[in-house]
mmCIF file of C-alpha atoms in Angstrom:
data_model
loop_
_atom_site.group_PDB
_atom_site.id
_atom_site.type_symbol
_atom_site.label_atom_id
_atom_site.label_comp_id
_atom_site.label_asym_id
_atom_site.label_seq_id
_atom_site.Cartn_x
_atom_site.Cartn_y
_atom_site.Cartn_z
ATOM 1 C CA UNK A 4 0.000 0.000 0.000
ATOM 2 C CA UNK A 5 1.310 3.192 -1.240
ATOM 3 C CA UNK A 6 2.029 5.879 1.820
ATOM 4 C CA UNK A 7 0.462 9.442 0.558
ATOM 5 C CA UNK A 8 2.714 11.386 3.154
ATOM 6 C CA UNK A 9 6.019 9.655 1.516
ATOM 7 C CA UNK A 10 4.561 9.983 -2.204
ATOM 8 C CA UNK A 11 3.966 13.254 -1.971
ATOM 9 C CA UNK A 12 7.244 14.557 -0.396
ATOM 10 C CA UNK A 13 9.354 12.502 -3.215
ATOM 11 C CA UNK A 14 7.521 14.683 -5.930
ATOM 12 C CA UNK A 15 8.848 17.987 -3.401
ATOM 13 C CA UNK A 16 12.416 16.589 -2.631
ATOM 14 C CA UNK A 17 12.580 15.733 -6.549
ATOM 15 C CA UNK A 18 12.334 19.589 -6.795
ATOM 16 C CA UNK A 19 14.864 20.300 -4.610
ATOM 17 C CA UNK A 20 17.458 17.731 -6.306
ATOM 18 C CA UNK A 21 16.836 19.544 -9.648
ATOM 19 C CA UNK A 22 17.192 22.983 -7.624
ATOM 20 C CA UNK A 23 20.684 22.101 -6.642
ATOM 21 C CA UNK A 24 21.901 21.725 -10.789
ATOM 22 C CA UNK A 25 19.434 24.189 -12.187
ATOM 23 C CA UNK A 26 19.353 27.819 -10.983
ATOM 24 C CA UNK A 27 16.449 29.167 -9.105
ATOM 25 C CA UNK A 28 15.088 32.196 -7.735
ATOM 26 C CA UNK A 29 16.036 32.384 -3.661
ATOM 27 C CA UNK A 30 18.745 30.033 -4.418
ATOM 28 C CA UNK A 31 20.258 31.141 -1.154
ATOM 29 C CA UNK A 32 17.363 29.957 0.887
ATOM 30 C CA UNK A 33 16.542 26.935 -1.081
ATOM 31 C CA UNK A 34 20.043 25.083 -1.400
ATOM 32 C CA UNK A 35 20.309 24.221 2.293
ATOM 33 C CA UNK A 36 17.382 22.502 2.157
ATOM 34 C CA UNK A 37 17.768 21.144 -0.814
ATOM 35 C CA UNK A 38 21.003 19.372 0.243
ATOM 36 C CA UNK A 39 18.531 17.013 2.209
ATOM 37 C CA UNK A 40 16.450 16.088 -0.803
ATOM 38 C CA UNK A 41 19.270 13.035 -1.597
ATOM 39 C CA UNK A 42 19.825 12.055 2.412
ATOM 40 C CA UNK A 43 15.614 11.991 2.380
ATOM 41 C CA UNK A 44 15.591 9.465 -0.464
ATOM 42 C CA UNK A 45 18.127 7.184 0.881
ATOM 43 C CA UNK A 46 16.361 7.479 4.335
ATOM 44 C CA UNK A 47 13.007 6.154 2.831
ATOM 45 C CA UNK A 48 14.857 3.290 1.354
ATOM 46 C CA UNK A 49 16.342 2.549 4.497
ATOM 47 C CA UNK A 50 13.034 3.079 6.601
ATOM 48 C CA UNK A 51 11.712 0.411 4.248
ATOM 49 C CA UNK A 52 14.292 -2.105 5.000
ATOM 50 C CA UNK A 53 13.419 -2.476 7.943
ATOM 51 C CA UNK A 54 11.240 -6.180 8.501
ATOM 52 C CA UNK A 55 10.572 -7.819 12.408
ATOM 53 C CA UNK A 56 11.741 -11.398 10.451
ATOM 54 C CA UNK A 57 15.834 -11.077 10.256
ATOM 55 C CA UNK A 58 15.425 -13.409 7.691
ATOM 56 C CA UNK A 59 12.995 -11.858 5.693
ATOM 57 C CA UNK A 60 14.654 -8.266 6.474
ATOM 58 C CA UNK A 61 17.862 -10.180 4.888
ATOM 59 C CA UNK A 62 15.666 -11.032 1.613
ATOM 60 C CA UNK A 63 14.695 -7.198 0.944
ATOM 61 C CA UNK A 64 18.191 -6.388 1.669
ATOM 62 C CA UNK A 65 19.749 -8.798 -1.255
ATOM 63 C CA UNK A 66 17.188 -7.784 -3.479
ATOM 64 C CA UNK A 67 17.304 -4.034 -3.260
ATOM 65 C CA UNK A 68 21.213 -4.536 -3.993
ATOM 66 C CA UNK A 69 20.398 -6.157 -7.166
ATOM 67 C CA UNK A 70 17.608 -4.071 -7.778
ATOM 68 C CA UNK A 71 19.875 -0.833 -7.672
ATOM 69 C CA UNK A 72 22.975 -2.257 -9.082
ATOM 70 C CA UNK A 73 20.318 -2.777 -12.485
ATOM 71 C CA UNK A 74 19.641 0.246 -12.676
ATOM 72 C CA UNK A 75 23.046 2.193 -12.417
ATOM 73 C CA UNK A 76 24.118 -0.383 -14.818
ATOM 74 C CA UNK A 77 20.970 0.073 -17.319
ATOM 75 C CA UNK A 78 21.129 3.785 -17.015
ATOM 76 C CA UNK A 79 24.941 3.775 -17.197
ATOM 77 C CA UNK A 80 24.366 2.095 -20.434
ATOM 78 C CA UNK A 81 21.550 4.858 -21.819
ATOM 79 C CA UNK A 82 23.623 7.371 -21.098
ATOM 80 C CA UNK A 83 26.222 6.097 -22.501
ATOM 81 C CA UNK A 84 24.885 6.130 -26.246
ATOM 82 C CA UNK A 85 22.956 9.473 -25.775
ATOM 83 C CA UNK A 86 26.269 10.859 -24.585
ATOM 84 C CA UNK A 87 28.084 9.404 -27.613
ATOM 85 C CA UNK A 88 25.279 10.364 -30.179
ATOM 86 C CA UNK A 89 25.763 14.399 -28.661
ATOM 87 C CA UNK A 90 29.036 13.741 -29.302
ATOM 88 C CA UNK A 91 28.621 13.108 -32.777
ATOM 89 C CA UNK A 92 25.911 15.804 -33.225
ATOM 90 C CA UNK A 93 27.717 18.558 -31.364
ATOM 91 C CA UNK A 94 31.401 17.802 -33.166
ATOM 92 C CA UNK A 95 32.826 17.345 -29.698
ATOM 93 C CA UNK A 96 33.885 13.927 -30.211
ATOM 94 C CA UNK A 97 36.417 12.852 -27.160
ATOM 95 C CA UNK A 98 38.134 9.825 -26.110
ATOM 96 C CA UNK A 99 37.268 7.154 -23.379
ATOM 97 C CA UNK A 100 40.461 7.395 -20.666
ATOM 98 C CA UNK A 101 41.820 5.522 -18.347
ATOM 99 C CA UNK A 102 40.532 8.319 -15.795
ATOM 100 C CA UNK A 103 36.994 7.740 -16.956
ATOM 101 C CA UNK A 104 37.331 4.193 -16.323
ATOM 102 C CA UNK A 105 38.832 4.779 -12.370
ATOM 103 C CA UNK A 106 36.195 7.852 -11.915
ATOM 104 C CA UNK A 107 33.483 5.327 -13.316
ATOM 105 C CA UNK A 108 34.540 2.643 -10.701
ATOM 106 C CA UNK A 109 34.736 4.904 -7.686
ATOM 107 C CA UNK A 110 32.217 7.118 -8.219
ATOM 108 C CA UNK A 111 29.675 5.207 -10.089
ATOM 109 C CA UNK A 112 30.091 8.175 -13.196
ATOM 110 C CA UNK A 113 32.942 9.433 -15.533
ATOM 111 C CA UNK A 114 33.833 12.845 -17.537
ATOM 112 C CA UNK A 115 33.426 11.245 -20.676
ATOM 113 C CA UNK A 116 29.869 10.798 -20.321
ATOM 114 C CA UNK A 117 28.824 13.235 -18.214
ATOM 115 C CA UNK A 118 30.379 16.219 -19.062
ATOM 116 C CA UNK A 119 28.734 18.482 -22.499
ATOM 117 C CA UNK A 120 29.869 21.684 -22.889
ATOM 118 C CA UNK A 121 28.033 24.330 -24.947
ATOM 119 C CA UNK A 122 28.989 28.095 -25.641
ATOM 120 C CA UNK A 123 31.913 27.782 -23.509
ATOM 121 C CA UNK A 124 29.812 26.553 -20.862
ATOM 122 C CA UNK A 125 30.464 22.894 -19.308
ATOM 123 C CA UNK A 126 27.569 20.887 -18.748
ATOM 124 C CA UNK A 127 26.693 17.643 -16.560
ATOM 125 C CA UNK A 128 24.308 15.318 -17.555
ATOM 126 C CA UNK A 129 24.439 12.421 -15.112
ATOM 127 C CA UNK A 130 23.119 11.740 -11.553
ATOM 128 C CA UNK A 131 23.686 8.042 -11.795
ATOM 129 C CA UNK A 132 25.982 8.430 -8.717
ATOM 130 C CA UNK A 133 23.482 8.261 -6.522
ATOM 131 C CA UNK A 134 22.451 4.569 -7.803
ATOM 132 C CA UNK A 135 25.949 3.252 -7.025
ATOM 133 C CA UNK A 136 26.312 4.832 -3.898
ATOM 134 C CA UNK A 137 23.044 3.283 -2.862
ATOM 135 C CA UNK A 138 24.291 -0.094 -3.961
ATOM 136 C CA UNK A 139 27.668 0.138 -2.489
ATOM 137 C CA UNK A 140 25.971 1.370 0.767
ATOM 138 C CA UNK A 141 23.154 -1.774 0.671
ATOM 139 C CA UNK A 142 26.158 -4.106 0.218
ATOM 140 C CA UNK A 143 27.921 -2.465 3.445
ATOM 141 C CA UNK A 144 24.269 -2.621 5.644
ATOM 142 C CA UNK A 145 24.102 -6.248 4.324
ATOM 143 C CA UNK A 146 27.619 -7.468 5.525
ATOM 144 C CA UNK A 147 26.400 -5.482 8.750
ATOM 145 C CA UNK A 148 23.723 -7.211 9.097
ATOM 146 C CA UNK A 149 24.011 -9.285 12.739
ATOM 147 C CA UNK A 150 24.971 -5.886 13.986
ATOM 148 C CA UNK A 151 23.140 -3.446 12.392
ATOM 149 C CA UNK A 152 21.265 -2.947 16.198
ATOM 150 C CA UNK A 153 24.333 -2.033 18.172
ATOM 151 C CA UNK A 154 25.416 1.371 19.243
ATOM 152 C CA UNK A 155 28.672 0.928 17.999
ATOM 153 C CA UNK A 156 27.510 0.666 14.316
ATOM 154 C CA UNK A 157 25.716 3.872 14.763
ATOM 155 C CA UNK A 158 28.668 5.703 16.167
ATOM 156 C CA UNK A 159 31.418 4.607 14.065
ATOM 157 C CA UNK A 160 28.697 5.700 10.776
ATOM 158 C CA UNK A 161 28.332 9.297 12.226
ATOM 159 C CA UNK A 162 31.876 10.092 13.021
ATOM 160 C CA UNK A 163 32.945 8.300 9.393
ATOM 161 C CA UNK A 164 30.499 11.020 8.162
ATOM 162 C CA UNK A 165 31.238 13.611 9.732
ATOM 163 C CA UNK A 166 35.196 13.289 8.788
ATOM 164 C CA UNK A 167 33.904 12.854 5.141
ATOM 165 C CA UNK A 168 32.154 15.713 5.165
ATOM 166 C CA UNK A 169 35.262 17.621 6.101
ATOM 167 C CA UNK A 170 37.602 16.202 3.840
ATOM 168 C CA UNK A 171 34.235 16.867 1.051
ATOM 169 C CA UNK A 172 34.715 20.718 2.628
ATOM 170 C CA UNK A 173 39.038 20.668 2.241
ATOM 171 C CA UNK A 174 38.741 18.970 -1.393
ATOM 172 C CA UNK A 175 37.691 18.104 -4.608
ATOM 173 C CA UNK A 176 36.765 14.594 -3.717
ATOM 174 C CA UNK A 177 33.849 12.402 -3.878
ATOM 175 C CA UNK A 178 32.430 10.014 -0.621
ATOM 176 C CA UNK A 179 29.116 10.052 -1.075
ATOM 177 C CA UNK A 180 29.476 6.324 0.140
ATOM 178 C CA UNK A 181 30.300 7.861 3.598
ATOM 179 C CA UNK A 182 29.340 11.241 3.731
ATOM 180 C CA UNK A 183 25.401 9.986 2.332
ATOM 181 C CA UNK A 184 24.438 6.716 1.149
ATOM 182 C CA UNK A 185 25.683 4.800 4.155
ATOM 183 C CA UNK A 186 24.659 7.095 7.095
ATOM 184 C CA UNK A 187 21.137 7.678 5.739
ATOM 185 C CA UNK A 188 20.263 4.371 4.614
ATOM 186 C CA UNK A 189 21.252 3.030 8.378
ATOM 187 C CA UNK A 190 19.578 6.251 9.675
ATOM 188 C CA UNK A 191 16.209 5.497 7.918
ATOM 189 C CA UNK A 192 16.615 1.426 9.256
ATOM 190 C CA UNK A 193 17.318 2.721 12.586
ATOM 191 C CA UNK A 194 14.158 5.201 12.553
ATOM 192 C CA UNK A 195 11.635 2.249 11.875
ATOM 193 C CA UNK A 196 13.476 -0.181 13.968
ATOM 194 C CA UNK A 197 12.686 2.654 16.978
ATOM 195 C CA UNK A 198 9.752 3.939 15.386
ATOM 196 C CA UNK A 199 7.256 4.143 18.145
ATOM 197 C CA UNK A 200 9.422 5.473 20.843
ATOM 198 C CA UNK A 201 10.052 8.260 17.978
ATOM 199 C CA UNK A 202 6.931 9.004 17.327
ATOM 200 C CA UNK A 203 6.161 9.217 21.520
ATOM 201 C CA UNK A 204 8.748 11.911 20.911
ATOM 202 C CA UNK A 205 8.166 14.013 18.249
ATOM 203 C CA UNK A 206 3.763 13.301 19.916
ATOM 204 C CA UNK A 207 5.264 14.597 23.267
ATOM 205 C CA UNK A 208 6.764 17.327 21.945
ATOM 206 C CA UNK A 209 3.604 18.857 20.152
ATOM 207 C CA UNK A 210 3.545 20.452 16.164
ATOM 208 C CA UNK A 211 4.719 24.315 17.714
ATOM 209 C CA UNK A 212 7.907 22.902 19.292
ATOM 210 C CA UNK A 213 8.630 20.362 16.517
ATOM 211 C CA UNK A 214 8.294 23.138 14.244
ATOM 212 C CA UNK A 215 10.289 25.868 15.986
ATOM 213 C CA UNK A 216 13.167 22.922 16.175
ATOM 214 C CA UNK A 217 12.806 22.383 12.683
ATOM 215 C CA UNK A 218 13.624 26.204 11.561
ATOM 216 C CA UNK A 219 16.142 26.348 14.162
ATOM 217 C CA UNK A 220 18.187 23.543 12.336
ATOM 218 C CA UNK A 221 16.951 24.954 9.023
ATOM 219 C CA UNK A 222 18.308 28.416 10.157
ATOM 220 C CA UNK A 223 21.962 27.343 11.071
ATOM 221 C CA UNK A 224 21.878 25.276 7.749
ATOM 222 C CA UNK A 225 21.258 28.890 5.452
ATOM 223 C CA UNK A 226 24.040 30.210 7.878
ATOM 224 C CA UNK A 227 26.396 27.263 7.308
ATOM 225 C CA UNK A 228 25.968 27.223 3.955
ATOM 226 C CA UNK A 229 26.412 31.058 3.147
ATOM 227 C CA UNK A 230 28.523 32.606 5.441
ATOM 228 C CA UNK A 231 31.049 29.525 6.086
ATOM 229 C CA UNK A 232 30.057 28.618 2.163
ATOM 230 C CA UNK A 233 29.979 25.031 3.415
ATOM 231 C CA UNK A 234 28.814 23.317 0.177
ATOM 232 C CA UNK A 235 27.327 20.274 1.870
ATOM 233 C CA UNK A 236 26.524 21.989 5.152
ATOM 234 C CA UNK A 237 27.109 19.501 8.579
ATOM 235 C CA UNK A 238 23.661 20.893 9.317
ATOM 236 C CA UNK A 239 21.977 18.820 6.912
ATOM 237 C CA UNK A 240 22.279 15.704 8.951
ATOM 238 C CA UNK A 241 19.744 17.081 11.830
ATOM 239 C CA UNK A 242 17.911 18.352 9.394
ATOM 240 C CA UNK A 243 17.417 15.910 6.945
ATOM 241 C CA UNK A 244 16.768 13.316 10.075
ATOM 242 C CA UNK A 245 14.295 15.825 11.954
ATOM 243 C CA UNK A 246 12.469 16.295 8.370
ATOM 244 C CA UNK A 247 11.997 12.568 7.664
ATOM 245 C CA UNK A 248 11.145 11.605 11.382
ATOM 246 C CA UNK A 249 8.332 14.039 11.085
ATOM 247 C CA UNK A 250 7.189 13.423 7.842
ATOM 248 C CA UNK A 251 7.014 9.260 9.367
ATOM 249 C CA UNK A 252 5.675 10.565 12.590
ATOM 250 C CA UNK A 253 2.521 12.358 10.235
ATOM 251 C CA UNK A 254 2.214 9.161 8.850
ATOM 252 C CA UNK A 255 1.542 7.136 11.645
ATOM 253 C CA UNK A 256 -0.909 9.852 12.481
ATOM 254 C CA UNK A 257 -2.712 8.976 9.260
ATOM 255 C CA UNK A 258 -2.977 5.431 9.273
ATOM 256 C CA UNK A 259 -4.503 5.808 12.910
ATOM 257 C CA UNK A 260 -7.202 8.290 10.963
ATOM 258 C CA UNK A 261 -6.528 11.721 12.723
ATOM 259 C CA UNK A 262 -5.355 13.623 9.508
ATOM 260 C CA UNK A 263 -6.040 12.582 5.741
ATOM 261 C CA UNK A 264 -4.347 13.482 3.042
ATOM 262 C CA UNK A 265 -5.249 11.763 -0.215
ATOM 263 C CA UNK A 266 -3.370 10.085 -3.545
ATOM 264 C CA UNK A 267 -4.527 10.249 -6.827
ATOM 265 C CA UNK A 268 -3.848 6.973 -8.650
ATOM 266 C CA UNK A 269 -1.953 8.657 -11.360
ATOM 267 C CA UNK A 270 0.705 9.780 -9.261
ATOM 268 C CA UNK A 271 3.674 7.021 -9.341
ATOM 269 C CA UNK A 272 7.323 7.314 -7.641
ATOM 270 C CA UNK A 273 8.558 5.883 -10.136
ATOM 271 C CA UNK A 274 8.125 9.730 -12.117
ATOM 272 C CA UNK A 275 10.372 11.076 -9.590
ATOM 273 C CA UNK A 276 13.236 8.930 -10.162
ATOM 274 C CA UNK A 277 13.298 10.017 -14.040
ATOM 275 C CA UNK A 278 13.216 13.676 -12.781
ATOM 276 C CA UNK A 279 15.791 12.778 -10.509
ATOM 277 C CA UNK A 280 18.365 10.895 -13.695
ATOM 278 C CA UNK A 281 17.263 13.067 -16.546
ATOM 279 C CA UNK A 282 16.467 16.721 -15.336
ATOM 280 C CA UNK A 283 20.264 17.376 -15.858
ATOM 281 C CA UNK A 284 20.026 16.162 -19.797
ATOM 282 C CA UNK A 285 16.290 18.217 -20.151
ATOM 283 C CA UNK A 286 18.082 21.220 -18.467
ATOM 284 C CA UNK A 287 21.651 20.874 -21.454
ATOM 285 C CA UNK A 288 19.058 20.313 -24.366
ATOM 286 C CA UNK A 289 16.712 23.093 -23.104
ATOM 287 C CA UNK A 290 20.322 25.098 -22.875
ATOM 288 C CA UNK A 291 21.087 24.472 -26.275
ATOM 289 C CA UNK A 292 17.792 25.516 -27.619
ATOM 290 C CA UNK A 293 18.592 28.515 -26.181
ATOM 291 C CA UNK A 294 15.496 28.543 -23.940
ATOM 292 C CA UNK A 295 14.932 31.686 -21.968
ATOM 293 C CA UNK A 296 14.764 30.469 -18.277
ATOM 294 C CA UNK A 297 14.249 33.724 -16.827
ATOM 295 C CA UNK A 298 14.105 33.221 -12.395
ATOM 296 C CA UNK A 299 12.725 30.234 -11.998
ATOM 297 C CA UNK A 300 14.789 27.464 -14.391
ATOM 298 C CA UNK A 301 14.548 24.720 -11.869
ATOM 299 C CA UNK A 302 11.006 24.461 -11.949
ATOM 300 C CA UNK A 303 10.209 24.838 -15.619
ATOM 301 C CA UNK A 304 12.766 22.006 -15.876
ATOM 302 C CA UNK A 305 11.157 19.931 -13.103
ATOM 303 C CA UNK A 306 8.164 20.197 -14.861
ATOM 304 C CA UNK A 307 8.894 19.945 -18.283
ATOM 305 C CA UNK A 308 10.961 16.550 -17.002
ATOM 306 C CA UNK A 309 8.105 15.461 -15.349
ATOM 307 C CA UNK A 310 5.815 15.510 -18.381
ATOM 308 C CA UNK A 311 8.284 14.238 -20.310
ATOM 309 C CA UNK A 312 8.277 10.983 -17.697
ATOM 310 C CA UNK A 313 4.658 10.901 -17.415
ATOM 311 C CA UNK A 314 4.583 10.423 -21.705
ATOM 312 C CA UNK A 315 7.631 8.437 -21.836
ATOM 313 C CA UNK A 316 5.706 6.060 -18.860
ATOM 314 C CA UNK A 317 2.258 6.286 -21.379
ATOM 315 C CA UNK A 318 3.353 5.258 -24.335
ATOM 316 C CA UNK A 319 5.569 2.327 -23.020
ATOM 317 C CA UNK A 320 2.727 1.113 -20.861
ATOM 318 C CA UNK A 321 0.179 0.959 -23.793
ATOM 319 C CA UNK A 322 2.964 -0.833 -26.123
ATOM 320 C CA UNK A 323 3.560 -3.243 -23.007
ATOM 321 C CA UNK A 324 -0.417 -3.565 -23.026
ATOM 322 C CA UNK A 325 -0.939 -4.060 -26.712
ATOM 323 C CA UNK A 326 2.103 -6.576 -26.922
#
C-alpha cells in the first residue's frame, strides 16, 4: 500500500534535487534545504528495510542490492549512447580514458559521459551516482547485518560522516558512500526499527515545538551554507533526520485516521526517479535551444521533465499492453 505522506514529499524533494543543478530564484534559501532532498531518499529506502523477520529483512536487503545495481548499470548504459550520439551531433567527439574508467569505478560516473559543454559553458548530464552509492551502501548494511542494532555501528557511521564531510569541505573529492548513502540508509533502518518510541517523541513534543526545532536547524543550515560557504553543510544531517522523522511521525498519524491526506492513482514514484536521472540532460538540451529560463529554471525544468516521464511512462505502458 502506497504511503500518501512519503509519495507526496518525493515529488517535493525531486524539486529540490533539480534545484541544486538548475538555478532558481532564492537560491540562497533553497540550497540548504535542498542538500537534504538526496539524504531523504536514501532514508526512505532505508526506513523500508526495515522487517521484524531477520530473515525476511535479509531477503529485501539482497534484493534491493540487485535491484539498484540494475539500474546504475541500465542507465549507465543509456547514457552512454545518448552521450556518444551528442558527441557526434555537437562535433565534440572525445576519447574514453583511463581516468573515466577509475572515476566510473569509484564514483559510479565518468567525464566522458557526463560532461557536455556548450557556448563555452560545461555541462553535466548524469546523476547516476546516486544509484551506485546506494548499492555500495546496501552491500555495506548487508555485511552489517548481525549488527546493524548495536550502538557501535551507529557511532562509528556518524563520526565516518562527519570526517567525510570535512575532507568533502578541504577537497575536490567524492564520498558520497560515507558522507550519504551509508549514514542515511542506516539512519532510515534505525528510525523504523525505533519507530514508536520516535513518534512518543516528536507526539510529546507537540507540532509548535517540533516546528520551531525544525527552523532552528533549518536556520543554522542557510548560515552554514552562506557565510562559512559550506557546500554540503554539517547541518543537513539534523535536518534531513528531523524532516523525515516528522514526515514518518505524520504518517503514523494517518494510518490511525486523525489527519487525511489523499493520492490520486496517477501519481507514481517511479516519475520522480526520471526527474531525478534526466532533469540534468532536459536542463543541457533546453540550454542548447537557447530557452529563456528567466528566475525560476529549476522548476520549468522539473516540470517539463516530469511531463516528459509521465509520456515516456504512457506510451511504453500501452505498447507493453498491446504486446
Amino acid at each position: 500500500m502506497r504511503n500518501p505522506i512519503i509519495e507526496w514529499a518525493r515529488y517535493f524533494f525531486a524539486f529540490l534535487v533539480v534545484c541544486i543543478h538548475v538555478p532558481m530564484k532564492g537560491y540562497f534559501l533553497l540550497f540548504p534545504i535542498a542538500r537534504c532532498a538526496v539524504p531523504f531518499f536514501y532514508l526512505v529506502t532505508g526506513y523500508f528495510l526495515f522487517r521484524n523477520d531477520t530473515e525476511n529483512q535479509n531477503v529485501v536487503i539482497r534484493r534491493s542490492i540487485g535491484k539498484w545495481g540494475r539500474l546504475w548499470v541500465l542507465y549507465t548504459i543509456i547514457f552512454f549512447i545518448i552521450s556518444l550520439t551528442l558527441d557526434v551531433v555537437m562535433g565534440q567527439i572525445g576519447a574514453w580514458t583511463i581516468a573515466d574508467t577509475l572515476k566510473l569505478l569509484s564514483t559510479g560516473m565518468c567525464p566522458f559521459v557526463d560532461q557536455h559543454t556548450w557556448h563555452g559553458k560545461v555541462y553535466g548530464i548524469l546523476t547516476t551516482w546516486f544509484l551506485y552509492d546506494g548499492m555500495l551502501a546496501l552491500a555495506l548494511i548487508y555485511a552489517l547485518r548481525h549488527w546493524l542494532h548495536k550502538g557501535i555501528i551507529l557511532v562509528v557511521i556518524l563520526i565516518g560522516q562527519i570526517v567525510s564531510l570535512a575532507v568533502v569541505r578541504i577537497g575536490d573529492v567524492h564520498l558520497g558512500l560515507f558522507a550519504q548513502s551509508l549514514p542515511f540508509l542506516y539512519y532510515g533502518y534505525l528510525v523504523a526499527r525505533h519507530k514508536q518510541r520516535l513518534f512518543a517523541l516528536f507526539g510529546s513534543l507537540g507540532a509548535v515545538r517540533n516546528i520551531l526545532i525544525c527552523l532552528a536547524v533549518y536556520a543554522v543550515s542557510v548560515v552554514e551554507w552562506n557565510v562559512i560557504k559550506n557546500d554540503i553543510p554539517f547541518a543537513t544531517i539534523p535536518l534531513s533526520l528531523l524532516g523525515f522523522s516528522l514526515l514518518m511521525t505524520f504518517s503514523a498519524y494517518m494510518e490511525k485516521g486523525l489527519i487525511n491526506i489523499s493520492l490520486p492513482p496517477h501519481v507514481h514514484s517511479i516519475y520522480t526517479l526520471d526527474i531525478y536521472l534526466w532533469h540534468r540532460l532536459v536542463f543541457y538540451g533546453l540550454s542548447v535551444l537557447d530557452f529563456q529560463f528567466y528566475k525560476f529554471s529549476a522548476l520549468i525544468v522539473f516540470l517539463i521533465t516530469l511531463l516528459i516521464a509521465v509520456m515516456f511512462r504512457y506510451v511504453i505502458d500501452k505498447k507493453t499492453c498491446n504486446a
